[in-house]
Coordinates of C-alpha atoms in Angstrom, one line a residue:
Chain G
M11 CA 141.7 130.1 128.5
R12 CA 140.3 132.9 126.5
A13 CA 136.9 132.8 124.7
G14 CA 137.4 132.4 121.0
A15 CA 140.7 130.6 121.4
A16 CA 139.1 127.5 122.7
V17 CA 138.7 124.7 120.2
A18 CA 135.7 122.4 120.5
V19 CA 136.1 118.9 119.1
P20 CA 133.5 116.4 118.5
W21 CA 135.1 113.6 120.5
A22 CA 135.5 115.6 123.7
G23 CA 131.9 114.9 124.9
S24 CA 130.9 112.1 127.2
L25 CA 129.5 108.7 126.3
P26 CA 126.4 107.2 127.8
G27 CA 126.8 105.2 131.0
T28 CA 128.6 101.9 130.9
R29 CA 127.1 98.5 131.5
R30 CA 127.8 97.3 135.0
E31 CA 127.5 93.7 134.1
A32 CA 130.2 93.9 131.4
V33 CA 133.4 91.9 132.0
G34 CA 136.6 94.0 131.7
I35 CA 138.4 91.9 129.1
V36 CA 140.3 93.1 126.1
D37 CA 141.3 90.9 123.2
A38 CA 142.6 91.1 119.6
A39 CA 139.2 91.9 118.3
C40 CA 138.8 94.8 120.6
V41 CA 142.2 96.2 119.7
R42 CA 141.4 95.8 116.1
L43 CA 138.2 97.7 116.7
W44 CA 140.2 100.4 118.5
L45 CA 142.7 100.9 115.6
T46 CA 139.8 100.9 113.1
E47 CA 138.1 103.5 115.1
V48 CA 141.2 105.7 115.3
A49 CA 141.7 105.4 111.6
A50 CA 138.1 106.5 110.9
R51 CA 138.4 109.5 113.3
L52 CA 141.7 110.5 111.8
E53 CA 140.2 110.5 108.4
A54 CA 137.4 112.7 109.6
E55 CA 139.7 115.1 111.6
R56 CA 142.6 115.2 109.2
D57 CA 142.1 118.8 108.1
F58 CA 141.3 119.9 111.6
L59 CA 144.6 118.5 112.9
T60 CA 146.5 120.1 110.0
Q61 CA 144.9 123.4 110.7
L62 CA 146.0 123.2 114.4
D63 CA 149.5 122.3 113.3
A64 CA 149.6 125.1 110.7
A65 CA 149.3 127.6 113.6
I66 CA 152.2 126.4 115.6
G67 CA 153.9 123.6 113.7
D68 CA 154.6 122.8 110.1
A69 CA 151.1 121.9 109.0
D70 CA 151.7 118.2 108.4
H71 CA 150.2 116.5 111.5
G72 CA 146.8 115.6 110.0
V73 CA 148.3 114.4 106.8
N74 CA 151.0 112.4 108.6
M75 CA 148.6 110.7 111.1
H76 CA 146.1 109.9 108.4
R77 CA 148.8 108.4 106.1
G78 CA 150.2 106.4 109.0
F79 CA 146.9 104.9 110.0
T80 CA 145.9 104.2 106.4
A81 CA 149.1 102.1 106.2
V82 CA 148.4 100.5 109.6
M83 CA 144.9 99.4 108.6
A84 CA 146.3 97.8 105.4
R85 CA 148.8 95.8 107.3
I86 CA 146.6 94.7 110.2
G87 CA 144.0 93.8 107.6
A88 CA 146.5 91.3 106.2
A89 CA 147.4 89.9 109.7
E90 CA 144.2 88.1 110.5
E91 CA 145.6 85.8 113.2
A92 CA 147.6 88.5 115.1
S93 CA 147.2 88.8 118.8
A94 CA 146.5 92.1 120.5
G95 CA 150.1 92.7 121.2
Q96 CA 151.2 91.8 117.7
L97 CA 148.6 94.2 116.2
L98 CA 150.0 97.0 118.3
K99 CA 153.6 96.1 117.3
I100 CA 152.6 96.1 113.6
A101 CA 151.0 99.5 114.1
G102 CA 154.1 100.8 115.8
R103 CA 156.5 99.5 113.1
T104 CA 154.2 100.8 110.4
F105 CA 154.2 104.3 112.0
V106 CA 157.9 104.4 112.3
S107 CA 158.5 103.5 108.7
T108 CA 155.7 105.5 107.0
V109 CA 155.1 108.6 109.0
G110 CA 157.4 111.6 108.9
G111 CA 157.9 114.4 111.4
A112 CA 157.7 113.9 115.1
A113 CA 154.5 111.8 114.9
G114 CA 156.2 108.8 113.3
P115 CA 158.8 108.1 116.0
L116 CA 156.6 109.2 118.9
Y117 CA 153.4 107.3 118.2
G118 CA 155.4 104.5 116.6
T119 CA 157.3 104.0 119.9
A120 CA 154.0 104.3 121.9
F121 CA 152.4 101.5 120.0
L122 CA 155.5 99.3 120.0
Q123 CA 156.0 99.7 123.7
A124 CA 152.3 98.9 124.4
G125 CA 152.6 95.8 122.1
E126 CA 155.7 94.6 123.8
T127 CA 154.0 94.9 127.2
L128 CA 151.0 92.9 126.1
G129 CA 153.2 90.1 124.9
D130 CA 151.3 87.1 123.6
A131 CA 148.3 87.5 125.9
D132 CA 145.1 86.4 124.1
R133 CA 142.8 88.1 126.5
F134 CA 143.8 90.6 129.2
G135 CA 142.3 92.8 131.8
P136 CA 142.5 96.5 132.7
R137 CA 145.7 96.0 134.8
L138 CA 147.8 94.9 131.8
L139 CA 146.3 97.6 129.7
L140 CA 147.5 100.1 132.3
D141 CA 151.0 98.6 132.1
A142 CA 150.9 98.9 128.4
L143 CA 149.8 102.6 128.5
R144 CA 152.5 103.3 131.1
A145 CA 155.1 101.8 128.7
S146 CA 153.8 104.0 125.9
L147 CA 154.2 107.1 128.0
E148 CA 157.7 106.1 129.1
G149 CA 158.7 105.5 125.4
V150 CA 157.3 108.8 124.3
Q151 CA 159.1 110.7 127.1
R152 CA 162.4 108.9 126.5
I153 CA 162.4 110.0 122.8
G154 CA 160.7 113.4 123.2
A155 CA 161.9 114.4 126.7
A156 CA 158.6 116.2 127.3
S157 CA 157.1 116.7 130.7
P158 CA 153.5 117.7 131.5
G159 CA 153.0 121.4 130.7
D160 CA 155.4 121.5 127.8
K161 CA 152.4 121.6 125.4
T162 CA 152.8 118.2 123.7
M163 CA 151.0 114.9 123.5
V164 CA 152.2 114.1 127.0
D165 CA 149.7 116.7 128.3
A166 CA 146.9 114.4 127.1
L167 CA 148.6 111.1 127.7
T168 CA 149.6 111.8 131.4
P169 CA 146.2 112.8 132.7
A170 CA 144.5 110.0 130.8
L171 CA 146.8 107.5 132.5
S172 CA 146.2 109.0 135.9
A173 CA 142.5 109.0 135.4
Y174 CA 142.5 105.4 134.2
E175 CA 144.7 104.3 137.2
L176 CA 142.5 106.2 139.7
E177 CA 139.4 104.7 138.3
L178 CA 140.8 101.2 138.8
R179 CA 142.1 102.0 142.3
M180 CA 138.6 103.1 143.2
G181 CA 137.2 99.7 142.1
G182 CA 136.1 100.8 138.7
S183 CA 135.9 98.5 135.6
L184 CA 137.7 98.6 132.3
E185 CA 134.8 100.5 130.9
T186 CA 134.8 103.2 133.5
A187 CA 138.6 103.4 133.4
V188 CA 138.7 104.0 129.6
S189 CA 135.8 106.5 129.9
G190 CA 137.7 108.4 132.6
A191 CA 140.9 108.3 130.5
R192 CA 139.0 109.7 127.5
E193 CA 137.6 112.6 129.5
A194 CA 140.9 113.4 131.1
A195 CA 142.7 113.3 127.8
A196 CA 140.2 115.7 126.3
E197 CA 140.6 118.0 129.3
G198 CA 144.4 117.8 129.0
M199 CA 144.1 118.6 125.3
R200 CA 142.0 121.7 126.0
D201 CA 144.4 122.7 128.8
T202 CA 147.3 123.0 126.3
I203 CA 145.7 126.1 124.8
P204 CA 147.0 128.7 127.3
L205 CA 150.4 127.0 127.6
Q206 CA 153.6 128.2 126.0
A207 CA 155.3 125.4 124.1
R208 CA 158.6 124.1 125.6
K209 CA 159.1 121.2 123.2
G210 CA 158.8 120.7 119.5
R211 CA 158.6 123.1 116.7
A212 CA 156.0 125.2 118.5
S213 CA 158.7 126.1 121.1
Y214 CA 160.5 128.1 118.4
L215 CA 157.6 130.5 118.5
G216 CA 158.1 131.3 122.2
P217 CA 155.2 133.2 123.6
R218 CA 153.4 133.2 120.2
S219 CA 152.6 129.5 120.8
V220 CA 150.2 130.6 123.6
G221 CA 146.5 130.5 122.6
H222 CA 146.7 127.5 120.3
Q223 CA 145.6 123.9 121.0
D224 CA 148.5 121.4 120.6
P225 CA 147.9 119.1 117.6
G226 CA 149.8 116.2 119.3
A227 CA 147.7 116.4 122.4
T228 CA 144.6 116.6 120.1
S229 CA 145.5 113.4 118.2
T230 CA 146.3 111.7 121.6
A231 CA 142.8 112.7 122.9
L232 CA 141.3 111.3 119.7
M233 CA 143.0 107.9 120.4
F234 CA 141.6 107.7 123.9
A235 CA 138.1 108.7 122.6
A236 CA 138.5 105.9 120.1
L237 CA 139.6 103.5 122.8
A238 CA 136.6 104.2 125.0
H239 CA 134.3 103.9 122.0
A240 CA 135.9 100.6 121.0
V241 CA 135.7 99.1 124.5
L242 CA 132.1 100.1 125.0
A243 CA 131.1 99.1 121.5
D244 CA 132.9 95.8 122.0
R245 CA 130.9 95.2 125.2
S246 CA 127.5 96.0 123.8
Q247 CA 128.1 93.9 120.7
R248 CA 129.2 91.0 122.9
F249 CA 126.1 91.3 125.0
A250 CA 123.8 91.7 122.1
G251 CA 125.4 88.5 120.8
G252 CA 125.9 90.0 117.4
A253 CA 128.9 89.9 115.2
R254 CA 131.5 92.5 116.1
R255 CA 132.0 95.1 113.5
P256 CA 134.1 98.2 113.5
V257 CA 132.3 101.3 114.4
S258 CA 133.0 104.2 112.2
G259 CA 132.5 107.9 112.5
P260 CA 133.4 110.1 115.5
Chain B
M4 CA 165.6 155.6 130.2
I5 CA 162.4 157.3 129.1
Q6 CA 159.5 155.9 131.0
S7 CA 156.8 156.3 128.5
V8 CA 158.9 154.7 125.7
G9 CA 159.5 151.8 128.0
R10 CA 155.8 151.5 128.7
A11 CA 154.9 151.6 125.1
A12 CA 157.5 148.8 124.4
R13 CA 155.9 146.7 127.1
I14 CA 152.5 147.2 125.5
L15 CA 153.8 146.0 122.2
K16 CA 155.5 143.0 123.8
A17 CA 152.3 142.1 125.7
L18 CA 150.3 142.3 122.5
G19 CA 153.0 140.3 120.6
S20 CA 153.1 137.5 123.2
E21 CA 149.5 136.4 122.5
S22 CA 147.6 135.4 119.4
A23 CA 144.5 137.1 120.7
R24 CA 143.7 140.8 121.4
L25 CA 143.8 142.6 124.6
G26 CA 141.5 145.3 126.0
V27 CA 142.7 148.5 127.8
T28 CA 141.7 147.0 131.2
E29 CA 143.5 143.7 130.6
L30 CA 146.7 145.6 129.5
A31 CA 146.5 147.9 132.5
E32 CA 146.3 144.9 134.8
R33 CA 149.1 143.1 133.2
L34 CA 151.5 146.1 133.1
G35 CA 150.4 147.4 136.5
L36 CA 149.5 150.8 135.0
A37 CA 146.5 153.1 135.2
K38 CA 143.9 152.6 132.5
A39 CA 144.1 156.2 131.4
T40 CA 147.9 155.9 131.0
V41 CA 147.5 152.7 128.9
Y42 CA 144.8 154.3 126.8
G43 CA 146.9 157.3 126.0
L44 CA 149.8 155.1 125.0
L45 CA 147.6 153.0 122.8
R46 CA 146.2 156.0 121.1
T47 CA 149.7 157.2 120.3
L48 CA 150.8 153.8 119.1
E49 CA 147.6 153.6 117.0
A50 CA 148.4 156.9 115.3
H51 CA 151.6 155.3 114.1
Q52 CA 149.9 152.1 113.1
L53 CA 152.0 150.2 115.6
V54 CA 148.7 148.9 117.2
E55 CA 145.2 148.7 115.9
Q56 CA 141.8 148.5 117.5
D57 CA 139.3 145.8 116.6
L58 CA 136.2 147.7 115.8
E59 CA 133.8 145.0 117.0
T60 CA 135.4 144.2 120.4
G61 CA 137.3 147.4 121.0
K62 CA 140.4 145.3 121.9
Y63 CA 143.8 146.1 120.6
R64 CA 146.3 144.0 118.5
L65 CA 149.6 144.6 116.8
G66 CA 149.4 147.0 113.9
P67 CA 150.6 146.8 110.3
A68 CA 153.6 149.1 110.7
L69 CA 155.3 146.4 112.8
L70 CA 155.3 144.1 109.8
Q71 CA 157.2 146.8 107.8
L72 CA 159.6 147.2 110.7
G73 CA 160.1 143.5 111.0
N74 CA 160.8 143.2 107.3
A75 CA 163.1 146.2 107.5
F76 CA 165.0 144.4 110.3
L77 CA 165.4 141.3 108.1
D78 CA 166.3 143.4 105.0
N79 CA 169.0 145.3 107.0
N80 CA 170.5 142.0 108.0
E81 CA 173.3 141.9 105.6
L82 CA 173.7 138.1 106.0
R83 CA 170.1 137.5 105.0
A84 CA 170.3 139.8 102.0
R85 CA 173.4 138.2 100.7
S86 CA 172.3 134.7 101.4
L87 CA 169.2 134.7 99.2
L88 CA 170.9 133.4 96.1
W89 CA 173.2 130.9 97.8
A90 CA 170.3 129.5 99.9
E91 CA 168.1 129.1 96.8
T92 CA 170.9 127.3 95.0
L93 CA 171.6 125.0 97.9
A94 CA 167.9 124.1 98.3
G95 CA 167.7 123.2 94.6
R96 CA 170.8 121.1 94.7
A97 CA 170.0 119.2 97.9
Q98 CA 166.2 119.2 97.3
E99 CA 165.8 120.1 101.0
A100 CA 164.8 123.2 103.0
V101 CA 167.6 125.7 103.7
H102 CA 167.9 127.7 106.9
V103 CA 170.2 130.7 107.5
G104 CA 170.6 131.7 111.1
V105 CA 172.5 134.1 113.3
L106 CA 173.3 133.8 117.0
Y107 CA 171.3 136.1 119.4
G108 CA 172.3 135.3 123.0
A109 CA 172.0 131.5 123.4
N110 CA 169.6 131.1 120.5
V111 CA 169.9 130.9 116.7
L112 CA 167.5 133.3 115.1
L113 CA 166.4 132.1 111.6
V114 CA 166.8 135.1 109.3
H115 CA 166.1 133.2 106.0
H116 CA 164.3 130.0 105.1
V117 CA 163.9 128.5 101.6
F118 CA 161.3 125.8 101.3
R119 CA 162.1 122.3 100.2
P120 CA 161.4 122.5 96.5
D121 CA 158.8 119.8 96.3
N122 CA 155.6 121.9 96.3
S123 CA 154.5 120.4 99.7
L124 CA 152.8 122.6 102.2
Q125 CA 155.5 124.2 104.4
I126 CA 155.4 126.9 107.1
L127 CA 157.8 129.8 107.0
Q128 CA 160.2 129.5 110.0
V129 CA 161.8 133.0 109.7
G130 CA 161.9 134.6 113.1
A131 CA 162.0 131.2 114.9
S132 CA 164.5 131.1 117.8
I133 CA 166.3 127.8 118.5
P134 CA 168.6 127.0 121.4
W135 CA 172.1 126.9 119.8
H136 CA 173.2 123.6 121.3
A137 CA 170.2 121.8 119.8
C138 CA 170.6 122.7 116.1
A139 CA 173.2 122.3 113.4
L140 CA 173.2 126.1 112.7
G141 CA 174.0 126.9 116.4
K142 CA 176.8 124.3 116.7
A143 CA 178.4 125.4 113.4
T144 CA 178.4 129.0 114.6
V145 CA 179.5 128.5 118.2
A146 CA 182.3 126.1 117.1
Y147 CA 184.1 129.2 115.7
L148 CA 183.4 131.7 118.4
E149 CA 186.2 133.2 120.5
P150 CA 187.0 130.7 123.4
E151 CA 185.6 133.2 126.0
A152 CA 182.2 133.5 124.3
Q153 CA 182.1 129.8 123.7
A154 CA 182.9 129.1 127.4
D155 CA 180.1 131.5 128.4
L156 CA 177.5 129.7 126.3
L157 CA 178.7 126.3 127.5
A158 CA 178.4 127.4 131.1
A159 CA 174.8 128.6 130.6
P160 CA 171.8 126.3 131.0
L161 CA 171.6 123.7 128.2
P162 CA 167.9 122.7 128.1
R163 CA 166.9 119.3 126.9
L164 CA 164.5 119.5 123.9
T165 CA 164.4 115.8 122.9
G166 CA 165.9 112.6 124.2
R167 CA 168.8 113.2 121.9
T168 CA 169.7 116.8 122.8
L169 CA 173.3 117.1 123.9
T170 CA 173.1 118.7 127.4
S171 CA 176.5 117.9 128.9
R172 CA 179.2 120.5 128.6
E173 CA 181.9 118.0 128.0
V174 CA 180.0 116.2 125.2
L175 CA 179.3 119.6 123.6
E176 CA 182.9 120.7 123.8
A177 CA 183.9 117.5 122.0
E178 CA 181.1 118.1 119.5
L179 CA 182.4 121.6 118.8
E180 CA 185.9 120.4 118.2
A181 CA 184.5 117.8 115.8
V182 CA 182.6 120.5 113.9
V183 CA 185.8 122.4 113.4
E184 CA 187.6 119.2 112.3
A185 CA 184.8 118.3 109.8
G186 CA 184.0 121.9 108.7
V187 CA 180.3 121.0 109.2
A188 CA 177.8 120.5 112.0
V189 CA 175.3 117.7 112.1
E190 CA 172.1 117.6 114.2
D191 CA 170.2 114.3 114.6
Q192 CA 166.8 115.0 116.2
E193 CA 168.3 117.1 118.9
A194 CA 165.8 119.9 118.6
I195 CA 162.7 118.1 117.3
V196 CA 162.0 114.4 117.1
G197 CA 162.2 113.3 113.5
E198 CA 164.1 116.4 112.3
A199 CA 167.8 116.7 111.3
G200 CA 170.1 119.4 110.2
I201 CA 173.5 119.8 108.4
A202 CA 175.1 123.3 108.6
A203 CA 178.4 125.1 108.0
A204 CA 179.6 128.4 109.5
L205 CA 179.7 131.7 107.7
F206 CA 182.6 134.2 108.0
D207 CA 183.0 137.9 107.4
N208 CA 186.0 139.8 106.0
R209 CA 187.8 139.7 109.4
G210 CA 187.4 136.0 109.5
A211 CA 184.9 136.2 112.4
V212 CA 181.9 133.8 112.4
V213 CA 178.6 135.7 111.6
G214 CA 176.1 132.8 111.4
A215 CA 175.5 129.6 109.5
I216 CA 173.7 128.2 106.6
G217 CA 172.4 124.7 106.4
L218 CA 169.8 122.1 105.4
A219 CA 166.9 121.1 107.7
G220 CA 164.6 118.2 107.1
P221 CA 163.3 114.8 108.0
V222 CA 166.0 112.7 109.5
E223 CA 165.4 109.7 107.2
R224 CA 166.1 111.9 104.2
L225 CA 169.0 114.0 105.6
L226 CA 170.8 111.3 107.5
P227 CA 169.8 108.1 105.8
D228 CA 173.0 106.5 107.0
G229 CA 174.7 109.4 108.5
P230 CA 175.1 112.5 106.3
A231 CA 175.7 111.7 102.6
A232 CA 179.1 113.0 101.4
E233 CA 177.4 114.8 98.5
T234 CA 175.0 116.6 100.8
V235 CA 177.8 117.7 103.1
S236 CA 179.9 119.1 100.3
A237 CA 176.9 121.0 99.0
V238 CA 176.4 122.7 102.4
K239 CA 180.1 123.4 102.7
E240 CA 180.3 124.9 99.2
A241 CA 177.3 127.1 99.8
A242 CA 178.9 128.3 103.1
R243 CA 182.2 129.0 101.4
G244 CA 180.7 130.8 98.5
L245 CA 178.5 133.0 100.8
S246 CA 181.5 133.7 103.1
R247 CA 183.6 134.9 100.2
E248 CA 180.7 137.2 99.2
L249 CA 180.7 138.5 102.8
G250 CA 184.3 139.4 102.2
A251 CA 186.1 136.4 103.7
G252 CA 189.0 135.6 101.3
R253 CA 188.5 136.7 97.7
P254 CA 185.1 137.8 96.3
A255 CA 183.0 135.4 94.3
V256 CA 179.5 135.0 92.9
P257 CA 177.5 131.8 92.8
R258 CA 177.8 130.0 89.5
A259 CA 174.5 129.2 87.8
G260 CA 173.5 125.7 88.6
A261 CA 176.4 125.3 91.1

């Protein structure tokens, strides 16, 4: 990585330590919090994502992601009784139908696959979330045929999943697992900078794609940052006994 | 081969392969040459404005003369020069972006790009290089190559770019036959997820294929339910008109509003 080419992003830092006494359970409220957090961050980072995409893509990633998540928020707002899995399926279908470019089908499939995996579970633990994330990665790779190192969203998604899984295997909690995933995704995102793109429009540029951070890996890292934020905020609100409200801002 | 010219070319390629600048030491390391040699070459290239030095960092980057050379390359490309009017007409008629490409090795080089006429932010793709088997322009061109050239391309590696890229030789052979049958090539997210293309081949006065012209855009617009008949005929008409202008068959000029 060369100095000057590196792109610092506000969500790549680390969060304060997790609460050991927290119970690793995810439910519809937590998923709703996550999606709300993603929407808020995409709003804040829309121009940054577009700027990254203008360098090696077609300058529509920020706009597409923002438009998609605005539509997602409208639809999940109307689905008050939806389970976690249903919320993700709504997000996936909304993405496929409202977002153009590669982001629509890729993220749409990722959310749909995750939603399918969760099924009708009201509350679930970190294991099922891992299965859901795995299904997302499989869906993305089936459509995009990208492998790690191709300079795509897979470069953030794959290390995030590995870190999450490793954390669980070492006896970690949901909280430490999502924190690990967040950091690994951010690292994977930064590691796309020196890569030459082998998939997507950026690959048309050949060696000229080197030196730029991949916009897809960046939006994926954003989603993992939002996930960690949502899980931890959900925990602290639960323990504080207060009403759970969406957390906005990066 | 003249060694110093070869070295100068390698310096230009090294500077062109990165978005950042390189110093004399970095270049010398990469090319395995003495620093003094690299410095001398850089000074000569700089005198011709082929490279320039950043005053603050002392590092080198490509120079403005290369832009002129690149433009001259495109301007000398007869296909590009002649396609301007037809491409514009096609973009207006289909309300989609138009690409014109020629085959270089196993890739299609985009020599002309007309933006989708909707005032949206778009990035110029001229100079992009796309594997032939993954795009409509490439399939349209290769379908009309001599059998030998076609067989060579089919025998070469056919990398997968998306889950929909055709990578089997047999499937592509059938696809190329279908292209000749239909007079048009269709690509459904085979190069980029979410993107589609419809293209037709261009011929010169000897009847040899010289490239292709086509539409490129979001799959939901270009292939709502497969390619729309009207869109296909617009692409074919543009290709036919442009081919006539290149000398294939009788000469013709595009009609206004055609």
